[in-house]
mmCIF file of C-alpha atoms in Angstrom:
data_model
loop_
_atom_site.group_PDB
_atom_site.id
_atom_site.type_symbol
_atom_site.label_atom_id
_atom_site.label_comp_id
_atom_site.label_asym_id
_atom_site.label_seq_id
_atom_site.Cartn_x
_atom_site.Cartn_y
_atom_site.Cartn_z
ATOM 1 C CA UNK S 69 -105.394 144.021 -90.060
ATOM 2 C CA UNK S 70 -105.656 143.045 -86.561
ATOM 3 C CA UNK S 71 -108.634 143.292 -84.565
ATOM 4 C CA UNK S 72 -110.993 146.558 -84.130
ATOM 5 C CA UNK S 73 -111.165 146.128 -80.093
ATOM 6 C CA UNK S 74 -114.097 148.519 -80.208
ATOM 7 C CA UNK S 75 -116.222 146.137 -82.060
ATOM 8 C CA UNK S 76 -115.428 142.847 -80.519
ATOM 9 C CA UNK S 77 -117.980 141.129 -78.394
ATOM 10 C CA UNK S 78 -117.329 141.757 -74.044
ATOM 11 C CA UNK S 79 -116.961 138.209 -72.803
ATOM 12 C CA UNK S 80 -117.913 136.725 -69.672
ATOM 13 C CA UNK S 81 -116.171 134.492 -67.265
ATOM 14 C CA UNK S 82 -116.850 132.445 -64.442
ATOM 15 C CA UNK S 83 -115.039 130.425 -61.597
ATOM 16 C CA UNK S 84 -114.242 126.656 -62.509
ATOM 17 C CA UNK S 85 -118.100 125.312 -60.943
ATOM 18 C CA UNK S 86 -118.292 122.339 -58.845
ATOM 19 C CA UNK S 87 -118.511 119.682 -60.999
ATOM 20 C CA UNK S 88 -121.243 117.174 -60.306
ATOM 21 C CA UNK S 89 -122.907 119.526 -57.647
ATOM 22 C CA UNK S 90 -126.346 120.945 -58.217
ATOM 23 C CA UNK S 91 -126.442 124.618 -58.190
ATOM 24 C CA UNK S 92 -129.903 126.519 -58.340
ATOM 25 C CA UNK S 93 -129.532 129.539 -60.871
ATOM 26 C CA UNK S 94 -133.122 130.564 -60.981
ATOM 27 C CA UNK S 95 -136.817 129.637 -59.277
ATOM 28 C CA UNK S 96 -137.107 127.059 -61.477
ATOM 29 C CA UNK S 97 -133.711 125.913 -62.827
ATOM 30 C CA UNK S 98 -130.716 124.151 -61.758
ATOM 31 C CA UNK S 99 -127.118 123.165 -63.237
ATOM 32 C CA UNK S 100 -124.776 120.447 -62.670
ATOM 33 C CA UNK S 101 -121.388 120.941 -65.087
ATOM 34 C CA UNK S 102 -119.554 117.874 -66.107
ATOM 35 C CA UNK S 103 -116.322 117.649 -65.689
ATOM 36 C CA UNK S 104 -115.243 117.633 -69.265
ATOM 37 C CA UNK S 105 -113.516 120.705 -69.973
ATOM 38 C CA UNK S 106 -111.750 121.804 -73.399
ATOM 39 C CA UNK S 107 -111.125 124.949 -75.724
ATOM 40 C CA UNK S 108 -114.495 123.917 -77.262
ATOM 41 C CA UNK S 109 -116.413 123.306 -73.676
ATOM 42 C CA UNK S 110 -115.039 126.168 -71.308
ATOM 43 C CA UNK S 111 -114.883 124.354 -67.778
ATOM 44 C CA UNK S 112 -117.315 121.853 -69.287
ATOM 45 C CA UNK S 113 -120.699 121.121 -70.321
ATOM 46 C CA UNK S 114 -123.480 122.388 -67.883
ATOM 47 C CA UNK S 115 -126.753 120.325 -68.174
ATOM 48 C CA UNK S 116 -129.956 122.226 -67.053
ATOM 49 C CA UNK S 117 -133.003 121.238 -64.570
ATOM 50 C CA UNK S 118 -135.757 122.868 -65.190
ATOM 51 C CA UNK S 119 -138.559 122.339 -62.650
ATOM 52 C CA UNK S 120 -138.921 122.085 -58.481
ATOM 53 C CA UNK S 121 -136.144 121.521 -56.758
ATOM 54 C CA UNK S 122 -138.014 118.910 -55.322
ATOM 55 C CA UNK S 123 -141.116 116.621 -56.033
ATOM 56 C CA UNK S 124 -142.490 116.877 -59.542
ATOM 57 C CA UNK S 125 -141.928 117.020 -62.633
ATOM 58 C CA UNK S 126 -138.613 118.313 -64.393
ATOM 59 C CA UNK S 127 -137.237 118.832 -67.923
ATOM 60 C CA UNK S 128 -133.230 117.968 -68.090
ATOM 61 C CA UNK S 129 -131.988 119.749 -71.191
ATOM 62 C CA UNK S 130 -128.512 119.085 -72.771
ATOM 63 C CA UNK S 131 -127.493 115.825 -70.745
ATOM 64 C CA UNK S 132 -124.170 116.096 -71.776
ATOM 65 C CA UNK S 133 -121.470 113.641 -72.500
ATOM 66 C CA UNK S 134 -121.427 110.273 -72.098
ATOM 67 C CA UNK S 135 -119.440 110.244 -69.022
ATOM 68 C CA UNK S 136 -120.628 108.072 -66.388
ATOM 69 C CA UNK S 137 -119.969 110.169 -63.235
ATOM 70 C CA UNK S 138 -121.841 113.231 -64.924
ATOM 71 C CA UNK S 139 -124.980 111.054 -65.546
ATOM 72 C CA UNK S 140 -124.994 109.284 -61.699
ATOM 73 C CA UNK S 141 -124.852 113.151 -60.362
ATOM 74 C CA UNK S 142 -127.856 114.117 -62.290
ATOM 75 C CA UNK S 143 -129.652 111.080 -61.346
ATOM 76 C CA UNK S 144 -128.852 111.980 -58.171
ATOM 77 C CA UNK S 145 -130.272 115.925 -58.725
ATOM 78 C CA UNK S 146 -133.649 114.489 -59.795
ATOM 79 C CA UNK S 147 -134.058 111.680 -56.965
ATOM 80 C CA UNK S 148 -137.529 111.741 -56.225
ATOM 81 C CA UNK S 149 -138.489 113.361 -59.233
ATOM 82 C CA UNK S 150 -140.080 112.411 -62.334
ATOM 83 C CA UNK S 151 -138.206 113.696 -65.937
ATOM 84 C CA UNK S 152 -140.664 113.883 -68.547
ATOM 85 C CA UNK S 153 -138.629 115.778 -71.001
ATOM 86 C CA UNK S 154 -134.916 115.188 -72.258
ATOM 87 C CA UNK S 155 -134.380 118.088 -74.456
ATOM 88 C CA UNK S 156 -131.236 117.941 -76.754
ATOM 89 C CA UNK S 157 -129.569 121.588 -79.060
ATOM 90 C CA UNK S 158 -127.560 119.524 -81.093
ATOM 91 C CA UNK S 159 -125.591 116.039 -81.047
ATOM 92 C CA UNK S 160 -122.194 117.254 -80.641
ATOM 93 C CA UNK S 161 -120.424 115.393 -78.479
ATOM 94 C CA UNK S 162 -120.460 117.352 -75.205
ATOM 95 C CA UNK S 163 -124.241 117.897 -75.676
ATOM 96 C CA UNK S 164 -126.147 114.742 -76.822
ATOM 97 C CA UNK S 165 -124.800 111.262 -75.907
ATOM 98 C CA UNK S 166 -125.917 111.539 -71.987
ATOM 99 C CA UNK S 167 -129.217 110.756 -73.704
ATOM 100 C CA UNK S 168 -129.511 107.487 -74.088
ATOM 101 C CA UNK S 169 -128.336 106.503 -70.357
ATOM 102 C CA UNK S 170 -130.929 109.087 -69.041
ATOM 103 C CA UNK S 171 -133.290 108.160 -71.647
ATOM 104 C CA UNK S 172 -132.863 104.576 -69.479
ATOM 105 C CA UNK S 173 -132.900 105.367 -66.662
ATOM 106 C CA UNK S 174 -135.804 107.360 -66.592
ATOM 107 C CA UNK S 175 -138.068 106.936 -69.509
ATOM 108 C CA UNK S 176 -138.354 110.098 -70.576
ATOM 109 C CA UNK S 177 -138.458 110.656 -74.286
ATOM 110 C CA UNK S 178 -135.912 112.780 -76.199
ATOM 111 C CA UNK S 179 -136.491 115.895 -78.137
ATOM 112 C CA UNK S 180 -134.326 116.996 -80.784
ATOM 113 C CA UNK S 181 -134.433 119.037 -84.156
ATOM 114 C CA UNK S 182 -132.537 115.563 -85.742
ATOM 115 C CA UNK S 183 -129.833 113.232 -85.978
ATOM 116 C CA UNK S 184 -126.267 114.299 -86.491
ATOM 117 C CA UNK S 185 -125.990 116.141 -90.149
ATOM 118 C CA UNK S 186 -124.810 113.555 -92.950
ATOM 119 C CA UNK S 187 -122.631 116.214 -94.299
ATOM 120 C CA UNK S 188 -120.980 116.982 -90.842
ATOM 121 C CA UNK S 189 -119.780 113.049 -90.846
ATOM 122 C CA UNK S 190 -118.150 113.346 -94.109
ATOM 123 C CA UNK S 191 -116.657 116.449 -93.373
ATOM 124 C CA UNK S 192 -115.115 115.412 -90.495
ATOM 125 C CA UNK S 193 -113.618 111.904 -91.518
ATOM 126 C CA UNK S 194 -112.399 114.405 -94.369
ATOM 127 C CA UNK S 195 -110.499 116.029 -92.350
ATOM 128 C CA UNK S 196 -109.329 113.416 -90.419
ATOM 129 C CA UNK S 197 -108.021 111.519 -93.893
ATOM 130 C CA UNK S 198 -106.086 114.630 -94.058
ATOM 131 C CA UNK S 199 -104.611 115.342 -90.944
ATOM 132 C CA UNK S 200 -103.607 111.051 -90.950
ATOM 133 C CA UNK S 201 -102.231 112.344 -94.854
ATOM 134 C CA UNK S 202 -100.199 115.224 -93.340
ATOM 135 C CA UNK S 203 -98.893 113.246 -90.960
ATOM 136 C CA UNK S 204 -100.710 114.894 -87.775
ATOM 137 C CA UNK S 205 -102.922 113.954 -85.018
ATOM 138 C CA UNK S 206 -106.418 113.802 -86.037
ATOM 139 C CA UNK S 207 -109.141 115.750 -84.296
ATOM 140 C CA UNK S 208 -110.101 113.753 -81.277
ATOM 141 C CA UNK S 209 -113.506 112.362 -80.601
ATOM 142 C CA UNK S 210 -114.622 115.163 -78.470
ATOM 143 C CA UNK S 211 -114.164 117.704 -80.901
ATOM 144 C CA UNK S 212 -116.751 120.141 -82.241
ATOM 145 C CA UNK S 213 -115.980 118.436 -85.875
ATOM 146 C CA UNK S 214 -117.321 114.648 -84.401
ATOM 147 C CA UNK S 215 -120.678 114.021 -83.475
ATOM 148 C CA UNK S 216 -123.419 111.738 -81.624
ATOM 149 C CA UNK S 217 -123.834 109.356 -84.586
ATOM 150 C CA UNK S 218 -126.447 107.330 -82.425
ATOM 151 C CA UNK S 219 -128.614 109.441 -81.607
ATOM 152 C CA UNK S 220 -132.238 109.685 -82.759
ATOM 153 C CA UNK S 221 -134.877 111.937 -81.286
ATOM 154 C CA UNK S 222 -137.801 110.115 -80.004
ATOM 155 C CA UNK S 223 -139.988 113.560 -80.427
ATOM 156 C CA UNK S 224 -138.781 115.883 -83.407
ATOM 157 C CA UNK S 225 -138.674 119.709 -82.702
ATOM 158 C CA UNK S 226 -138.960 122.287 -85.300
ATOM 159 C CA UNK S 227 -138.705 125.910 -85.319
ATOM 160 C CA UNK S 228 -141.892 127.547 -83.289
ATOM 161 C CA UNK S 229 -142.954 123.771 -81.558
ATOM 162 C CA UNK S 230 -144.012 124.269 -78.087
ATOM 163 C CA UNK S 231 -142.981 121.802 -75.108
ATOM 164 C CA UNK S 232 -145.138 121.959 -72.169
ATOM 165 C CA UNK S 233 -144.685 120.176 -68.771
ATOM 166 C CA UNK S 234 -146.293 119.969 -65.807
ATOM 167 C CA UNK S 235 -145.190 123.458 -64.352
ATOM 168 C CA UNK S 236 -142.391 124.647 -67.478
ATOM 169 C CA UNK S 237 -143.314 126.056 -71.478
ATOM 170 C CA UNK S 238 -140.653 125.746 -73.642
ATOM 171 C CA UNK S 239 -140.825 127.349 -77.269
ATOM 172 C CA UNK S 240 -138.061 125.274 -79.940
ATOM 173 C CA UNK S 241 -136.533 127.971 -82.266
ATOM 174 C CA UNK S 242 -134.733 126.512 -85.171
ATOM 175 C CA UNK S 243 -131.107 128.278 -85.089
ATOM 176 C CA UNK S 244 -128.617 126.294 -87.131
ATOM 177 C CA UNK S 245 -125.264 127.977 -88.087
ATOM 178 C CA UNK S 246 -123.148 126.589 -85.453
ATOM 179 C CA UNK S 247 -124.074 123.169 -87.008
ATOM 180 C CA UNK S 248 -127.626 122.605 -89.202
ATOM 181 C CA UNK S 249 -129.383 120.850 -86.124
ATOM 182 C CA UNK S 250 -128.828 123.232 -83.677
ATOM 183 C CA UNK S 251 -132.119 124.370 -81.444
ATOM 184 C CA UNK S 252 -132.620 127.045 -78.861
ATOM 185 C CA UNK S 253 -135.579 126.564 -76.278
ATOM 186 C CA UNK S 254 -137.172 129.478 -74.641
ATOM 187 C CA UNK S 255 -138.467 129.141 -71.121
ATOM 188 C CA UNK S 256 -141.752 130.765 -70.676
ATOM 189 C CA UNK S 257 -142.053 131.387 -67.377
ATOM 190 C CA UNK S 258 -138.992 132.746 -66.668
ATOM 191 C CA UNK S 259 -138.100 134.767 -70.082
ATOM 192 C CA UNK S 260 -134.995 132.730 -70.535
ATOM 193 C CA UNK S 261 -133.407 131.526 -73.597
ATOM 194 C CA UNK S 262 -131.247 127.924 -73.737
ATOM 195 C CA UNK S 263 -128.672 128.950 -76.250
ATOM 196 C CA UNK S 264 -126.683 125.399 -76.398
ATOM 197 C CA UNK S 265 -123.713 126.829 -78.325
ATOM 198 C CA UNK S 266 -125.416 129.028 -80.286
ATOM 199 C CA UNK S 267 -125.068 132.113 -77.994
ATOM 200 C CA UNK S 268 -122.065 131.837 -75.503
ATOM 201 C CA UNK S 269 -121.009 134.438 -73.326
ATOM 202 C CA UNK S 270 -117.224 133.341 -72.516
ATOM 203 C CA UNK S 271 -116.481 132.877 -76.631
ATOM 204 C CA UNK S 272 -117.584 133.787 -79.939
ATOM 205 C CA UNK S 273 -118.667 129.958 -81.338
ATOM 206 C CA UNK S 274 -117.187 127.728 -83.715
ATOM 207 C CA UNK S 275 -119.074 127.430 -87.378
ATOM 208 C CA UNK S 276 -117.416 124.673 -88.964
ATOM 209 C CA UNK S 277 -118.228 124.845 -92.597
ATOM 210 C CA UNK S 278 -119.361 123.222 -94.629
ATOM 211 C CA UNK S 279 -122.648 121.461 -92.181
ATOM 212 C CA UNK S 280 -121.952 124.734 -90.183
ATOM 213 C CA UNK S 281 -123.015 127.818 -92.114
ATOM 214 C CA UNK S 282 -122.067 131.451 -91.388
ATOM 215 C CA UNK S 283 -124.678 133.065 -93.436
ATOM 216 C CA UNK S 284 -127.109 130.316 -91.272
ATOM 217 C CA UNK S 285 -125.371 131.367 -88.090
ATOM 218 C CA UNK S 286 -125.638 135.094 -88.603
ATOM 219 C CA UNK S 287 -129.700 135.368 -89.435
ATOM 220 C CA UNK S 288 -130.478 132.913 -86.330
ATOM 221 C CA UNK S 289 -128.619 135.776 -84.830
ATOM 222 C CA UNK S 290 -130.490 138.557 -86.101
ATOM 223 C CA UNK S 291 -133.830 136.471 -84.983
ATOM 224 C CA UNK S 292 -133.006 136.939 -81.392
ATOM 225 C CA UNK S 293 -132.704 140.610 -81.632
ATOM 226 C CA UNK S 294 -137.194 140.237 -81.325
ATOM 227 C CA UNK S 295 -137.116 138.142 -79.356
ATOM 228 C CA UNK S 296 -138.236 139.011 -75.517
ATOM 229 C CA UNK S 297 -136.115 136.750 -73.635
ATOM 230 C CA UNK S 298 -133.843 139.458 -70.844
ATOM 231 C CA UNK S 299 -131.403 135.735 -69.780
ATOM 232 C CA UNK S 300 -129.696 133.590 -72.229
ATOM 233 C CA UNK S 301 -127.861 130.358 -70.531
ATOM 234 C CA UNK S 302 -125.623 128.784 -72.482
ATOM 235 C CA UNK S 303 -124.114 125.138 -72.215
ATOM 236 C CA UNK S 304 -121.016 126.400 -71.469
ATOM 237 C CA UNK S 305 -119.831 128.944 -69.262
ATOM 238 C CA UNK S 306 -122.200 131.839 -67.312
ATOM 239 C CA UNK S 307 -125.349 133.269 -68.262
ATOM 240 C CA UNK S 308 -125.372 136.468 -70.000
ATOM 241 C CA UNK S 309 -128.267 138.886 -68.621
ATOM 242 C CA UNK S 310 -127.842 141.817 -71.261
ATOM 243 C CA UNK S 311 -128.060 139.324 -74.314
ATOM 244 C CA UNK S 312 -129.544 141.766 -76.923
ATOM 245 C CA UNK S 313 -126.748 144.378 -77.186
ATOM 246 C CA UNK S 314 -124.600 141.162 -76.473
ATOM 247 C CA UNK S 315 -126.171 139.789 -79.826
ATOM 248 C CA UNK S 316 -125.331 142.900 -81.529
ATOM 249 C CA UNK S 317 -121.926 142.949 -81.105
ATOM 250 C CA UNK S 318 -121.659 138.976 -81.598
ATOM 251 C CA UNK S 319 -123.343 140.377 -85.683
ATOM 252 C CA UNK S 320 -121.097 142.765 -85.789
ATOM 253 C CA UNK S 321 -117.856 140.959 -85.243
ATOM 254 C CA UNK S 322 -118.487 138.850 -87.804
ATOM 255 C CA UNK S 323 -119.144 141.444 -90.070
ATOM 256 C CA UNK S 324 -116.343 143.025 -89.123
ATOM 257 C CA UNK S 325 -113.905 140.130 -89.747
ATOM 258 C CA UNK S 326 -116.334 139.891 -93.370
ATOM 259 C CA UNK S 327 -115.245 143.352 -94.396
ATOM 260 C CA UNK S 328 -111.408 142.370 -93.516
ATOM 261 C CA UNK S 329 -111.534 138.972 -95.423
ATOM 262 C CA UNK S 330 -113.077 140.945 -99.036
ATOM 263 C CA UNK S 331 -109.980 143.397 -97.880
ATOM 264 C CA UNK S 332 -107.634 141.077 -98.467
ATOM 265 C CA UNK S 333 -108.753 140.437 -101.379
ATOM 266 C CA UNK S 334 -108.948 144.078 -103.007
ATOM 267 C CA UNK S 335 -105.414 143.401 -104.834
ATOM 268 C CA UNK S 336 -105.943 139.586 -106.082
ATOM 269 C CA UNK S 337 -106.566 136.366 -105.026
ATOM 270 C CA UNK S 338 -105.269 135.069 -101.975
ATOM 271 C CA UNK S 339 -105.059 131.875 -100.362
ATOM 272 C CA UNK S 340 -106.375 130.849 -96.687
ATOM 273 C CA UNK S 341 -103.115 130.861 -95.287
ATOM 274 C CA UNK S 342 -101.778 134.223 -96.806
ATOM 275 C CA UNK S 343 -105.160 135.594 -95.249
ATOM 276 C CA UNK S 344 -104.644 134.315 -92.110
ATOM 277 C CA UNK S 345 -101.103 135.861 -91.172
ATOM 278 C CA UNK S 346 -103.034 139.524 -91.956
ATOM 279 C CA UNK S 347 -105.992 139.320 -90.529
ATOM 280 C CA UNK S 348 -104.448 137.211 -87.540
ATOM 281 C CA UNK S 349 -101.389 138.874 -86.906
ATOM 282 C CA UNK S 350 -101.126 139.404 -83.249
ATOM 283 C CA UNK S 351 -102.715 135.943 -82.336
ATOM 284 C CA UNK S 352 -100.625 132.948 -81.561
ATOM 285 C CA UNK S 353 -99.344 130.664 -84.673
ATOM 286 C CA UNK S 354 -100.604 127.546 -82.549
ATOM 287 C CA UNK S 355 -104.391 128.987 -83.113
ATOM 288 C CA UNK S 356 -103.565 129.479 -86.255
ATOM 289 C CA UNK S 357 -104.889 126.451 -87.824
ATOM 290 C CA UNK S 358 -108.347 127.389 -85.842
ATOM 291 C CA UNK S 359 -108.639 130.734 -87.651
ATOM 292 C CA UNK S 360 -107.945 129.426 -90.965
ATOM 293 C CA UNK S 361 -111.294 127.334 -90.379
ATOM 294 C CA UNK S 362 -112.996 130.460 -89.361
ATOM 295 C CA UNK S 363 -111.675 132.396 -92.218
ATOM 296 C CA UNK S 364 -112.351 129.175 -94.725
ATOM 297 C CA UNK S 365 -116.498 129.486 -92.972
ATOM 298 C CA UNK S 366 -116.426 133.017 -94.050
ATOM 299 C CA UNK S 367 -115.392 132.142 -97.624
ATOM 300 C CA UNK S 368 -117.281 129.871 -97.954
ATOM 301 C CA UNK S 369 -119.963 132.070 -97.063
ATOM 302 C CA UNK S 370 -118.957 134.983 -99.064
ATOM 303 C CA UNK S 371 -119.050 132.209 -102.015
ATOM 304 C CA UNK S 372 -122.792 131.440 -101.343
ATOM 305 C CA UNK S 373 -123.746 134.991 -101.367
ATOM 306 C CA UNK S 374 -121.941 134.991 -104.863
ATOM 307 C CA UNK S 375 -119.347 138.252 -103.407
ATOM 308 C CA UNK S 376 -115.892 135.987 -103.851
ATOM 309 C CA UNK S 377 -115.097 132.513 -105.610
ATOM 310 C CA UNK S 378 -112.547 129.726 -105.534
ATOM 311 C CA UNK S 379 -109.810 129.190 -107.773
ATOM 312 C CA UNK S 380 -109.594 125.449 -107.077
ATOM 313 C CA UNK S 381 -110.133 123.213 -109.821
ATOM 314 C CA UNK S 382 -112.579 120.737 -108.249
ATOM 315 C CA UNK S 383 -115.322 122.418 -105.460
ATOM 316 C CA UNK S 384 -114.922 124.850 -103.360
ATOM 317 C CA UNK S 385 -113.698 122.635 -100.091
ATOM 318 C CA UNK S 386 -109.961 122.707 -101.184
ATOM 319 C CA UNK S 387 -108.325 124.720 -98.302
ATOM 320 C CA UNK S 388 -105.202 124.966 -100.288
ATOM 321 C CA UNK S 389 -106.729 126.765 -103.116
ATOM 322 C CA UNK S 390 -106.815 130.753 -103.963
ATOM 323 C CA UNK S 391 -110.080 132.872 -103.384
ATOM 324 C CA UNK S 392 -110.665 135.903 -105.437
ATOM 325 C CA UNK S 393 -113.726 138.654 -105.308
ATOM 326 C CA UNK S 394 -116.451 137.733 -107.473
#
C-alpha cells in the first residue's frame, strides 16, 4: 500500500539562503532566514519585511526564534525604519518567540490569533512522560510538539480582520489544522498569501493531533481554493507561484492516505503500528515513528467524523490501542 506517485503533491526546493542577509523577493517584501534549520524548519525559518526597502513604515511577520543573531540581522534590515506591525501564524517555536525582543526593541505591537493552545501543552509533556517512560530521548524544545508558552498577542486577529499600514493591507484568515492558532495573512497589494506552515512548498506539514486537527487542516485547505491570491510564501522554504492546483493535490494526498488507512481496516481492527508497516512500506523504519503520528491524526480524524473507533479502554489518545471501522 505504498504511495500513488501520481497523486502526491510536486515539491519545491531551494538553495541553503544566506542566513542573516536580506534578500528582496518582491516590490514590497524582503526575507532574512535564520539559521535554525531542522526536519520541521527546512534550511530554517524565513521572517518577512513587508514595506520599502528603505524609509517608512514596515510590517515584520513571523520573527522567528529566539536566537539572538537572527533578531540583530533584522534589526539591522529595518535600520532607519519604523515597524508598526509584528505579525505572528502561530507560537511554535521557530515562529513566535523573536517577538518579544523585537516587540523591545521597536515598540511595535504583536498580532496573533492567541496564545499557545492549552491542549497542545498537555499533549506534548504527554508525550514527553512517555518517551522519559520508554526510556528515549524526549522531543527537544524546538520541536513542532513544544510551543511559545509566553507569548501573548498585544492585538488579537480573527478570521476576516484587516491590518492596514502605512503603504501594506493585510487580510487575517483563520486556518488552524496544523495547530488551532494558526493564521494566514493575505497581502493586498501584491496578491500574496503568508502561509506560516500551513501551506509549504518543500513538505506536506505536520498535524499533530490532538491540538492539531486533520479534518481542521483539510477545510482551511479547501478555503484557499477561492481565494485570489496567484503567490503563497511560506516560513519555510521557497514560494510556490502555482498554489491553487498546488492546494489540490496537498487535499488530495490526504485523502488519498484516508482511503488507505479505512483499507486497512476492511478485514478488522488494526493497531497504529500494524498500519504503519503497510501503508509505509518503502519509507525508512527511522521515520517510522513520524508516520505513526500522521496515521494516529488521521484516526483520530476518521473518529470525529464517526467512520472508525478505538478499541482502547480509556479515550481515544492510547497509541497502543486497536482501531476498527465504525
Amino acid at each position: 500500500m505504498g504511495q500513488d506517485l501520481a497523486m502526491a503533491p510536486v515539491f519545491r526546493t531551494e538553495d541553503t539562503p544566506p542566513y542573516g542577509e536580506v534578500e528582496q523577493v518582491s516590490p514590497l517584501v524582503r526575507r532574512v532566514v535564520a539559521n535554525n534549520p531542522s526536519r520541521f524548519t527546512y534550511h530554517g525559518s524565513g521572517t518577512f519585511i513587508v514595506g520599502p526597502a528603505a524609509g517608512g513604515d514596515v510590517a515584520i511577520i513571523d520573527p522567528g526564534p529566539a536566537d539572538d543573531d537572527h533578531v540583530a540581522a533584522l534589526l539591522r534590515a529595518v535600520d532607519g525604519q519604523r515597524v508598526t506591525h509584528l505579525l505572528i501564524t502561530h507560537t511554535h517555536p521557530d515562529h513566535s518567540p523573536a517577538a518579544a525582543a523585537l516587540k523591545e526593541a521597536t515598540g511595535a505591537p504583536t498580532h496573533g490569533f492567541g496564545p499557545h493552545p492549552a491542549e497542545a501543552i498537555r499533549a506534548h509533556e504527554e508525550r514527553v512522560r512517555m518517551a522519559i517512560e520508554a526510556g528515549e530521548e524526549p522531543e527537544s524544545e524546538d520541536g513542532e510538539g513544544s510551543g511559545d508558552r509566553d507569548f501573548v498577542p498585544d492585538v488579537v486577529a480573527a478570521d476576516g480582520d484587516v491590518i492596514a499600514g502605512a503603504g501594506f493591507t493585510f487580510e487575517a484568515l483563520h486556518t488552524p489544522g496544523h495547530i488551532s492558532n494558526h493564521l494566514c495573512f493575505a497581502l493586498q497589494e501584491e496578491s500574496t498569501l503568508f502561509t506560516g506552515d500551513h501551506v509549504m512548498g518543500w513538505s506536506t506539514s505536520v498535524v499533530p493531533a490532538p491540538d492539531g486537527d486533520l479534518n481542521h487542516y483539510l477545510a482551511s485547505l479547501g478555503l484557499l481554493l477561492d481565494r485570489p491570491e496567484t503567490t503563497y510564501r511560506p516560513t519555510h522554504g521557497p514560494a510556490i507561484t502555482d498554489p491553487i492546483p498546488y492546494v489540490a493535490s496537498l487535499i488530495e494526498h490526504r485523502r488519498m492516505r484516508e482511503r488507505q488507512i479505512l483499507d486497512a481496516l476492511a478485514d478488522g481492527p488494526r493497531d497504529i503500528a500494524s498500519i504503519v508497516v503497510d501503508l509505509y512500506a518503502d519509507v525508512d523504519e527511522k521515520l517510522h515513528k513520524a508516520a505513526g503520528a500522521s496515521v494516529y491524526a488521521h484516526l483520530l480524524a476518521l473518529s470525529r467524523a464517526g467512520r472508525v473507533d478505538s478499541l482502547s479502554e480509556g479515550d481515544d489518545s492510547d497509541w497502543k490501542a486497536d482501531w476498527r471501522l465504525a
